[in-house]
XYZ file of C-alpha atoms in Angstrom:
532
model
C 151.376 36.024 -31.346
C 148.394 38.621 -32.098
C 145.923 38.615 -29.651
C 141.458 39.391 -29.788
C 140.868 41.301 -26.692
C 137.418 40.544 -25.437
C 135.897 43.040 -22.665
C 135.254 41.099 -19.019
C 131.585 39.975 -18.795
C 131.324 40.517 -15.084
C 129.986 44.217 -14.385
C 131.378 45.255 -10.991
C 129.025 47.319 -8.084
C 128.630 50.991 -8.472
C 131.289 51.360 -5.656
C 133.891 49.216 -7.459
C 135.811 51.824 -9.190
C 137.383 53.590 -6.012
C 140.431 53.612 -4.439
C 141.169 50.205 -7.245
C 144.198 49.881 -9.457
C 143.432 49.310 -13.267
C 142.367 45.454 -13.442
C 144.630 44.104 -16.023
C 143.198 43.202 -19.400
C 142.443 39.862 -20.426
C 143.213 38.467 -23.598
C 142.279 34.993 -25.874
C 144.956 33.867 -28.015
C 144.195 34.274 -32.104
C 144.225 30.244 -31.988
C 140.653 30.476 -31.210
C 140.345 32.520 -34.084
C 138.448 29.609 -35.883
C 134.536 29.653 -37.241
C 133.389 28.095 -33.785
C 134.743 30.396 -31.468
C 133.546 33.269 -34.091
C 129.622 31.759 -33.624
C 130.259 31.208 -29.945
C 131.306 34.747 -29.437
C 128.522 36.150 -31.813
C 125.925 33.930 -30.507
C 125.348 35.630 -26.850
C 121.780 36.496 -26.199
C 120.332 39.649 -27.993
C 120.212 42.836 -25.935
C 117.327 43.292 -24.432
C 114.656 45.688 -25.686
C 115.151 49.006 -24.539
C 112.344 50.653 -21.777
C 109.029 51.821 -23.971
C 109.719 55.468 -22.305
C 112.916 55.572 -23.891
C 112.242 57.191 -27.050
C 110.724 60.489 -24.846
C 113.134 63.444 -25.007
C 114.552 64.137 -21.376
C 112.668 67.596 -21.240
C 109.336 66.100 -22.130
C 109.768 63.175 -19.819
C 110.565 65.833 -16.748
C 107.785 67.737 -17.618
C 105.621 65.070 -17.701
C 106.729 64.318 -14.275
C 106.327 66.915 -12.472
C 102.561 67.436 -14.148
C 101.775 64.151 -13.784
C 102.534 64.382 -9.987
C 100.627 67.186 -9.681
C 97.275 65.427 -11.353
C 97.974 62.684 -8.851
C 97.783 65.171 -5.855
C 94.105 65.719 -4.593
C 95.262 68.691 -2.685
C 97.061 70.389 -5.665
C 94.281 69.811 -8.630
C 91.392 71.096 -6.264
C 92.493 74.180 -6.143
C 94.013 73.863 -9.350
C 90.200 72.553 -10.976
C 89.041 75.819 -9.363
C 91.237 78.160 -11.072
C 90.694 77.062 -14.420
C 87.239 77.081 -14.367
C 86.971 80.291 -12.697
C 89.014 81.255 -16.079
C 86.627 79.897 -18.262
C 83.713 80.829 -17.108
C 84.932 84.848 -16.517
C 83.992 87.490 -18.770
C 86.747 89.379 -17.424
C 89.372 90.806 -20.026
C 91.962 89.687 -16.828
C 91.391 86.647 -16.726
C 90.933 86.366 -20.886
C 94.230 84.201 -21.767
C 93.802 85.783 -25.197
C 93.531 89.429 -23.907
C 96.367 89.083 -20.899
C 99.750 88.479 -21.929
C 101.078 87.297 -18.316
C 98.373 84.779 -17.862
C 98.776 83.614 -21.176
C 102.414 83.362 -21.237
C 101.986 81.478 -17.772
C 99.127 78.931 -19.205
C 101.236 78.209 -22.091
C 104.307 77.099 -19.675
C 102.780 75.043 -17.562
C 99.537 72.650 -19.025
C 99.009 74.340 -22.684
C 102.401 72.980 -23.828
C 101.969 69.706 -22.431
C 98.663 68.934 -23.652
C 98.082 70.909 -27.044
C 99.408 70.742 -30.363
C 99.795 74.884 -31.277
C 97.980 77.905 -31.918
C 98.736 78.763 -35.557
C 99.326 76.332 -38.814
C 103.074 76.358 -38.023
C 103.233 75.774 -34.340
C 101.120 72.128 -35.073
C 102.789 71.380 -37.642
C 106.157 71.350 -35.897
C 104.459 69.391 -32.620
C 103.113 66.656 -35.715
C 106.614 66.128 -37.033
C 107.887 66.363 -33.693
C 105.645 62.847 -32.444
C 106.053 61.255 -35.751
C 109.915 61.452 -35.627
C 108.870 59.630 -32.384
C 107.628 56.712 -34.111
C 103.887 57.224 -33.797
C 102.158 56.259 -36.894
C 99.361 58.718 -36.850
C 97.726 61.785 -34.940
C 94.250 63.036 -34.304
C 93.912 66.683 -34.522
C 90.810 68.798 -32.998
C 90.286 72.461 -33.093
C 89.429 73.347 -29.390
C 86.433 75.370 -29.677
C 83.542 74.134 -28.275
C 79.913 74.446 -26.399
C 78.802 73.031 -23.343
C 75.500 73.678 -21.378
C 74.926 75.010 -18.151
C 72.844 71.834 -16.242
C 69.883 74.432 -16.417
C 69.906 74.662 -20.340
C 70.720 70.824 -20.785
C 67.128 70.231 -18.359
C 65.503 72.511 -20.617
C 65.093 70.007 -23.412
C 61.493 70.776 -24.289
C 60.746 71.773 -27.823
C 60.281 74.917 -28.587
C 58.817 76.751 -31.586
C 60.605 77.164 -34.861
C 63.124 79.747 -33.993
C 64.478 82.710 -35.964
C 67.997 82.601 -35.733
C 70.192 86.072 -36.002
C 72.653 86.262 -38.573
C 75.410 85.621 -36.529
C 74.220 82.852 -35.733
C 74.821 80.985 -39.547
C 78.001 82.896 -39.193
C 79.329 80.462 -36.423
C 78.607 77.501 -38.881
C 80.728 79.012 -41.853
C 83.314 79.953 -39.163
C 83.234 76.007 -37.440
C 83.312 74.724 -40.836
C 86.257 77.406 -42.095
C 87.911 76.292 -38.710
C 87.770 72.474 -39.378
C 88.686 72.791 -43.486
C 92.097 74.742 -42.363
C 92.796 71.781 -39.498
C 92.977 69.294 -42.636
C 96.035 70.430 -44.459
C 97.985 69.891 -40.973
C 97.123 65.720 -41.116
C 98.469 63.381 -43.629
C 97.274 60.471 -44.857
C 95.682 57.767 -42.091
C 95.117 60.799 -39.743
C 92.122 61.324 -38.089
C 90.173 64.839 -37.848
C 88.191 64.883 -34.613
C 84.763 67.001 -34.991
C 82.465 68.261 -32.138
C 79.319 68.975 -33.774
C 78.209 71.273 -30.964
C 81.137 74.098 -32.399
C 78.647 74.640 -35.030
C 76.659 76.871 -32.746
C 73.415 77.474 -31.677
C 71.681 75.964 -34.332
C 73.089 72.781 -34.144
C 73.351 72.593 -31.226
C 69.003 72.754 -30.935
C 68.971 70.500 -33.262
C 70.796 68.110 -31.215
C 68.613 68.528 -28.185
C 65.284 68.095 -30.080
C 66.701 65.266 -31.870
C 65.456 66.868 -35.438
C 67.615 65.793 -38.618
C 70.772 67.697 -40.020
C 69.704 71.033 -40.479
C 70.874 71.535 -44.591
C 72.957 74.345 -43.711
C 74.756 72.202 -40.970
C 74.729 69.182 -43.783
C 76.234 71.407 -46.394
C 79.149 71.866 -44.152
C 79.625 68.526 -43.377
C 79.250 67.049 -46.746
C 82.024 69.552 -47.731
C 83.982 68.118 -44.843
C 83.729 64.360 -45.507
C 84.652 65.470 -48.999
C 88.099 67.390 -48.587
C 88.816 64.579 -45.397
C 88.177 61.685 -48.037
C 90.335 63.347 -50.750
C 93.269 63.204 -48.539
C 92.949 60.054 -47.451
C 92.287 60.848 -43.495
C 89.266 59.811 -41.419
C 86.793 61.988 -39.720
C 85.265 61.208 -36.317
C 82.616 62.834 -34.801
C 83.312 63.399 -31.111
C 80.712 62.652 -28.019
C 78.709 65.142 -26.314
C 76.625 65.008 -23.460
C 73.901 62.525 -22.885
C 71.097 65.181 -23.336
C 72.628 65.866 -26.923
C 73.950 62.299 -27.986
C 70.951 60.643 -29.318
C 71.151 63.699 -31.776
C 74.496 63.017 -32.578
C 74.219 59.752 -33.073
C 71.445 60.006 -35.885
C 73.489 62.508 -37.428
C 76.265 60.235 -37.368
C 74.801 57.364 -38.891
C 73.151 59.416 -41.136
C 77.029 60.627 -42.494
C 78.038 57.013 -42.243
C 74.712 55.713 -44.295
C 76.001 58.585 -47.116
C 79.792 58.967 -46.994
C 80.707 54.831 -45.500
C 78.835 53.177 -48.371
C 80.372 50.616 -50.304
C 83.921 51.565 -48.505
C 86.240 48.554 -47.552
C 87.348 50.857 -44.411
C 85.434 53.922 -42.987
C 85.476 57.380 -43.569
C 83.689 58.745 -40.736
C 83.178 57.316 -37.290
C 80.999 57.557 -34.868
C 81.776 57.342 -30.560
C 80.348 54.867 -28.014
C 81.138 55.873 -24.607
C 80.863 52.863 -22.870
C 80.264 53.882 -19.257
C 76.310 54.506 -20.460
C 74.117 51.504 -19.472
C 72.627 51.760 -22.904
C 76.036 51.602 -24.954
C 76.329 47.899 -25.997
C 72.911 48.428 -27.395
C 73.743 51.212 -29.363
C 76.737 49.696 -30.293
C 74.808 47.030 -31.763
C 72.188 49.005 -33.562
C 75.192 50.355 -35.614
C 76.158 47.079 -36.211
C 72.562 45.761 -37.328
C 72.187 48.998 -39.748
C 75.343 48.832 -41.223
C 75.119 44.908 -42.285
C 71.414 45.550 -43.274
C 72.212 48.937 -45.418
C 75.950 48.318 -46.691
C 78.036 50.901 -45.073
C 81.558 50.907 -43.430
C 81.095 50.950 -39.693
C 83.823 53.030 -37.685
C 83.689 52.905 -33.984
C 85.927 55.298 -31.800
C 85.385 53.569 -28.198
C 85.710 55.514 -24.992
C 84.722 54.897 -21.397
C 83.105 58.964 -21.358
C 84.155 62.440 -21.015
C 81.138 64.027 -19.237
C 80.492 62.527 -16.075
C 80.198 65.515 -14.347
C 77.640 66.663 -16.224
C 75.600 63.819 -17.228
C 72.335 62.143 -15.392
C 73.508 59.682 -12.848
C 70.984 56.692 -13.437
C 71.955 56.325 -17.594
C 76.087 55.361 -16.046
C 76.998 52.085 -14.762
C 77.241 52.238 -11.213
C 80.920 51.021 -11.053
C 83.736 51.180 -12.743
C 84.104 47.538 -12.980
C 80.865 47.613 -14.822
C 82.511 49.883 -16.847
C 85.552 48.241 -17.949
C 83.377 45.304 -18.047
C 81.176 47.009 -20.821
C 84.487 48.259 -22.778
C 85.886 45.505 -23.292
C 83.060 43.191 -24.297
C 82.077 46.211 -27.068
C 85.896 45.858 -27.989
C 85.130 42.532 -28.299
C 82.520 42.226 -30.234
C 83.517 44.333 -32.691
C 87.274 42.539 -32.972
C 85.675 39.202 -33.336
C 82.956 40.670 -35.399
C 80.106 38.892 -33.511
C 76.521 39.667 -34.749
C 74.013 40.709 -32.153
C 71.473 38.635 -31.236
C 68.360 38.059 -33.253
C 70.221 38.850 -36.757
C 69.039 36.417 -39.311
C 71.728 33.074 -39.942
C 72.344 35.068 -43.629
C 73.352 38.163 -41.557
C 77.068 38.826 -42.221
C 79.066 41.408 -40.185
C 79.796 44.572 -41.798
C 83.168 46.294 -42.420
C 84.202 47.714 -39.070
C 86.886 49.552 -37.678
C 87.627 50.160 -34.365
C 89.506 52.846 -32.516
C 90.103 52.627 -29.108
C 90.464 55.550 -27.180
C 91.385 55.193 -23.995
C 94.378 55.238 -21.167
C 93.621 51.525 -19.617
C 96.646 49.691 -20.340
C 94.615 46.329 -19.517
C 91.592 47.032 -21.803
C 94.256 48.211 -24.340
C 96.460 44.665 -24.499
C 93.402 42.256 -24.219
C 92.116 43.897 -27.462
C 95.639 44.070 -28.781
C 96.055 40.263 -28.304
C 92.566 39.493 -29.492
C 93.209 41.193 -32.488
C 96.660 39.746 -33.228
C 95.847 36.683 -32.386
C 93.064 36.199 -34.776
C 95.406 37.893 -37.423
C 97.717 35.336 -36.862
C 95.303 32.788 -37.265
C 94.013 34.208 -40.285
C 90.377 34.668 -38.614
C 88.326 38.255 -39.721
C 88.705 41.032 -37.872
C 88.202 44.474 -37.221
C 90.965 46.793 -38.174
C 92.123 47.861 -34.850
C 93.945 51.370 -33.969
C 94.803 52.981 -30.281
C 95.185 56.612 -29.150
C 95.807 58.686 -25.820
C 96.002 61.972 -25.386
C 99.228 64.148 -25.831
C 100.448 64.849 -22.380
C 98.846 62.033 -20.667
C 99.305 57.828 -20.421
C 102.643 58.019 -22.260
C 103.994 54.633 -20.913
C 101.355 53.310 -22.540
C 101.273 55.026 -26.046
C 104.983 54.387 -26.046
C 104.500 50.948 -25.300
C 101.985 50.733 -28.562
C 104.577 52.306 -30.834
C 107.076 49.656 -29.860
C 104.729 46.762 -30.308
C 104.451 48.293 -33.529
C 107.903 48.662 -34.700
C 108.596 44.720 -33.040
C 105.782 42.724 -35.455
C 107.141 44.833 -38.480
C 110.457 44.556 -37.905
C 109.941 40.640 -36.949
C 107.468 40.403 -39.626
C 105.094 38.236 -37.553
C 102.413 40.864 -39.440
C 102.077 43.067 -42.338
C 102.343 47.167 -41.330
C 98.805 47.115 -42.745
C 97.158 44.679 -39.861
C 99.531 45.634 -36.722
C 97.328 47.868 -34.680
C 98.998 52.064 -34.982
C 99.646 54.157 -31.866
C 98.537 57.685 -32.255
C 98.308 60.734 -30.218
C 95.332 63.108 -30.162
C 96.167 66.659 -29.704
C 94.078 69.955 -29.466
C 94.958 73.214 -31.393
C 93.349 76.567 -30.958
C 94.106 79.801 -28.659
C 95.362 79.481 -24.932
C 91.434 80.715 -23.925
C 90.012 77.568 -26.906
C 92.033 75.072 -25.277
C 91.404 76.009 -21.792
C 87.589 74.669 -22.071
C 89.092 71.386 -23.939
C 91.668 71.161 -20.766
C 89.395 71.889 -17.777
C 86.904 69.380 -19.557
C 89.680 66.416 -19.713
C 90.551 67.466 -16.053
C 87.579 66.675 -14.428
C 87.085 63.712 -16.773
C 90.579 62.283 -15.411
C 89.982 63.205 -11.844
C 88.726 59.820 -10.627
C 91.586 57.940 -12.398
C 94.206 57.989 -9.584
C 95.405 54.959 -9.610
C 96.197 55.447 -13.285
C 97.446 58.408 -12.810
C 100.286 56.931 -10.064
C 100.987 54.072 -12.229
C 102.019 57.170 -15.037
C 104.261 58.456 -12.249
C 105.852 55.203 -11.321
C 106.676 54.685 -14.968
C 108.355 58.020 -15.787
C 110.069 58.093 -12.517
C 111.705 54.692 -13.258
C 112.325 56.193 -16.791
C 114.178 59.222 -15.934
C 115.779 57.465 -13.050
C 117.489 54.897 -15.790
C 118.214 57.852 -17.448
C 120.141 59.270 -15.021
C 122.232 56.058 -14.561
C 124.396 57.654 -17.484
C 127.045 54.582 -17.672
C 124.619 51.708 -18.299
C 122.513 53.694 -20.795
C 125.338 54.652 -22.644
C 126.686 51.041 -22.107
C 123.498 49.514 -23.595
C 123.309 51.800 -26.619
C 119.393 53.232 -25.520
C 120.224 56.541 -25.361
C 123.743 58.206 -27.314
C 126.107 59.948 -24.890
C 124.622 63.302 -25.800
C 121.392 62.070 -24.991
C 121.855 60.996 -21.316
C 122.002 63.128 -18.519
C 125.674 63.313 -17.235
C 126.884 62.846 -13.634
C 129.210 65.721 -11.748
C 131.484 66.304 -9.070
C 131.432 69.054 -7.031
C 135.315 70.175 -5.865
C 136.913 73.122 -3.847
C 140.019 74.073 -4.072
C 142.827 76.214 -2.240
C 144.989 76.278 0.541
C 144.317 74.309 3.843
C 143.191 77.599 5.807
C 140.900 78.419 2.626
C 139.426 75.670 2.390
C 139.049 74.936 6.144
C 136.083 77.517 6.709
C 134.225 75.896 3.212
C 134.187 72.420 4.896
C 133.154 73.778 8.138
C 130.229 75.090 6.591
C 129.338 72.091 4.493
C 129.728 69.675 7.953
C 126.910 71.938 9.706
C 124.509 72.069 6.280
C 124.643 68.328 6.392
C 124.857 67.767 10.026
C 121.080 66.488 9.835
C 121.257 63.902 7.581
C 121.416 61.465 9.596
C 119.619 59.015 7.597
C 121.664 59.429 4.590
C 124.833 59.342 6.428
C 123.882 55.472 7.120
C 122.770 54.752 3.800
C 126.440 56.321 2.670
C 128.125 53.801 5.481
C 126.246 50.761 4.718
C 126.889 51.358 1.044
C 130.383 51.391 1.240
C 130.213 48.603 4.123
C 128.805 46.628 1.747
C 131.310 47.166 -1.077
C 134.474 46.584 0.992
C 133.059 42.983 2.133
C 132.768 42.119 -1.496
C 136.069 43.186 -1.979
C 137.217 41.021 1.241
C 135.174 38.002 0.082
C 135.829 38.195 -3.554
């Protein structure tokens, strides 16, 4: 009589396999080979979804480790803080990245790699296919170049007579604009470019400050911008700056949005709300108001801020409670498309999307719900989309791309509503980026506890990983994939080997502690045995 052999259900302890004799198999007679016993043995509970952090390849999800330690550590990023912005700020060919192969080669192994996309058309290009194949559904791409004032220069806010700018000076513009055109052909459709408006130089940069209107060589360059971005299908947002420049910005963003947003189901450009200013949920809805009342796409990229250090104390909430506080009810607002107060009962809520940029996994799933839920439900909504940086809050990007894949796969929502994960990457020279990365150091400084719960996550990720039976066993990872367990043996005669495990009984003489952890392990294993 042909037999089905089934596998035993029961997984044994770790210690189980030594010093045992081969269990025998066990077998189930081919008379249960009817249509019942077929459902009942195809019918066992679906494997369970596999870790979020799975999908990061083993060298990434190291390095990640050890430089997300490292952020965590007060006593290693002081000094670390002080290095890099001693490297910025020097006008010394030494310490120029750009001009000093050794420092360069030694910034690119340890944070560039981590945390920026390339420094050429090619190197980007293979970091974008390389998250993609990943699963994320989209990337924002920045060139790093950018201006930021001295606290003496952003005091000095005065106006000042009309100015006659030097040459060079309406040479940065073509050069920020040349810069942004060639960052275009490396996104695809969806994509977002990311555009500081302060890499435009001097000029705009005055502009800014006095709060005057787009300069028309400045708007020249930026109509060309939102043209070539729009003919590919990508969206443009315009990035914050600091407080003494962001009124600016934000007229200059509106004023794109007013020209480039009108009459579009879905936004071109969008504008950023950092919501850790006092005044944000009131700018947030004066977009709102001018958009319903003028007819133009609103796009909102939400943030908590990125210039803390350098900002005037009294316009930021004075905790971060406040802070999250403000987020999400912005979030909100804009997800449930609720009108400000004191619009008229014929007001009617403009098209918005909203972009939430940030690492707070809480903020992140109360929007995600709201918005799914009122999907679901067949209520209007903003279109919703969520992006960390490349480097940092992986557990939760990852997390976002599996959410993702579940509702398409499970078809609980069309690909076109689920919210997309994307990652926002930098590109320039070692000495570009190393402004962008000092800048998103100090801004990540005060998130600790963030910062521990990203260690705790990839810790518990590469320790699974390093369990290579189960992995293998649950079909995560292939058995190339997973990190493979060894024995170490000696070999040779008694007297040979004799002095080798001499030496090895001093070198471990010490551990003491995990001596006992070895003797209750295996304590424990042979009363299992005993007991059954």
């Amino acid at each position: 009589m042909s037999s089905l052999y089934v596998a035993p259900r029961r997984l044994g302890a770790p210690l189980s396999r030594a010093f045992t004799k081969n269990e025998p198999r066990r077998f189930i007679s081919n008379m249960l080979n009817t249509p019942e016993s077929h459902h009942a043995l195809m019918s066992s509970p679906p494997a369970a979804e596999p870790p979020a952090l799975s999908r990061m390849p083993t060298t990434t999800l190291i390095r990640s480790l050890l430089l997300t330690s490292c952020m965590s550590s007060e006593w290693i990023m002081r000094p670390s803080l002080a290095i890099m912005n001693l490297i910025v700020k020097s006008k010394s060919p030494l310490l120029n990245p750009d001009k000093n192969p050794i420092l360069n080669k030694i910034l690119r192994w340890t944070i560039y790699d981590q945390f920026c996309a390339g420094t050429n058309r090619q190197e980007v290009a293979r970091s974008v296919a390389e998250f993609k194949k990943f699963g994320y559904q989209g990337i924002i791409l920045n060139h790093a170049k950018e201006i930021v004032l001295s606290a003496d220069a952003a005091k000095a806010i005065e106006a000042e007579g009309e100015k006659q700018y030097a040459p060079e000076c309406y040479e940065m513009i073509t050069k920020w604009k040349e810069g942004t055109l060639s960052t275009l052909p490396m996104l695809e459709k969806g994509d977002f470019l990311a555009l500081k408006l302060t890499g435009a130089g001097p000029i705009a940069v005055d502009a800014l400050r006095a709060q005057k209107p787009i300069p028309a060589v400045i708007q020249s360059a930026l109509d060309e911008i939102c043209h070539a971005t729009a003919a590919q299908d990508s969206h443009l947002w315009i990035d914050a700056e600091q407080q003494v420049l962001q009124p600016g910005v934000d007229e200059w963003t509106i004023a794109l949005m007013r020209k480039h947003n009108a009459g579009l189901s879905a936004p071109l450009v969008f504008n950023t709300i950092q919501a850790y200013l006092k005044a944000s949920k009131a700018n947030t809805e004066r977009h709102i108001r001018l958009a319903a009342a003028e007819g133009w796409a609103l796009g909102i990229k939400l943030v908590r801020g990125a210039y803390i250090e350098h900002e005037t104390r009294s316009l930021i909430h004075d905790t971060k409670e406040a802070t999250d506080a403000m987020f999400d009810d912005i979030a909100d607002m804009l997800l449930t498309k609720r009108m400000p107060d004191g619009c008229g009962p014929d007001a009617q809520f403009p098209a918005a999307a909203l972009f939430l940029a940030t690492h707070n996994g809480p903020s992140t799933m109360l929007a995600l719900e709201t918005h799914m839920k009122r999907s679901r439900a067949g209520l209007p909504t903003a279109r919703l989309e969520c992006g960390q940086l490349v480097g940092m809050a992986d557990e939760l990007s990852c997390e976002l791309v599996q959410n993702y894949e579940k509702c398409t796969r499970e078809g609980t929502m069309s690909a076109a509503e689920v919210p997309k994960a994307f990652k926002y990457m930098a590109w320039g020279s070692v000495s570009e980026c190393l402004g962008y990365l000092h800048r998103r150091a100090i801004e990540n400084k005060g998130a600790v506890e963030r910062t521990h719960q990203m260690v705790d996550a990839l810790r518990k990720e590469l320790w699974r990983r390093v369990n290579y039976e189960k992995c293998t066993r649950e079909g995560t990872m292939s058995a190339a994939e997973v990190p493979k367990a060894f024995k170490y043996m000696a070999w040779g005669s008694v007297s040979e080997c004799l002095g080798y495990l001499h030496r090895r009984a001093i070198e471990n003489k010490g551990a003491v502690e995990r001596t006992h952890q070895m003797v209750d392990a295996l304590r424990r294993e042979l009363w299992r045995r005993v007991v059954g």
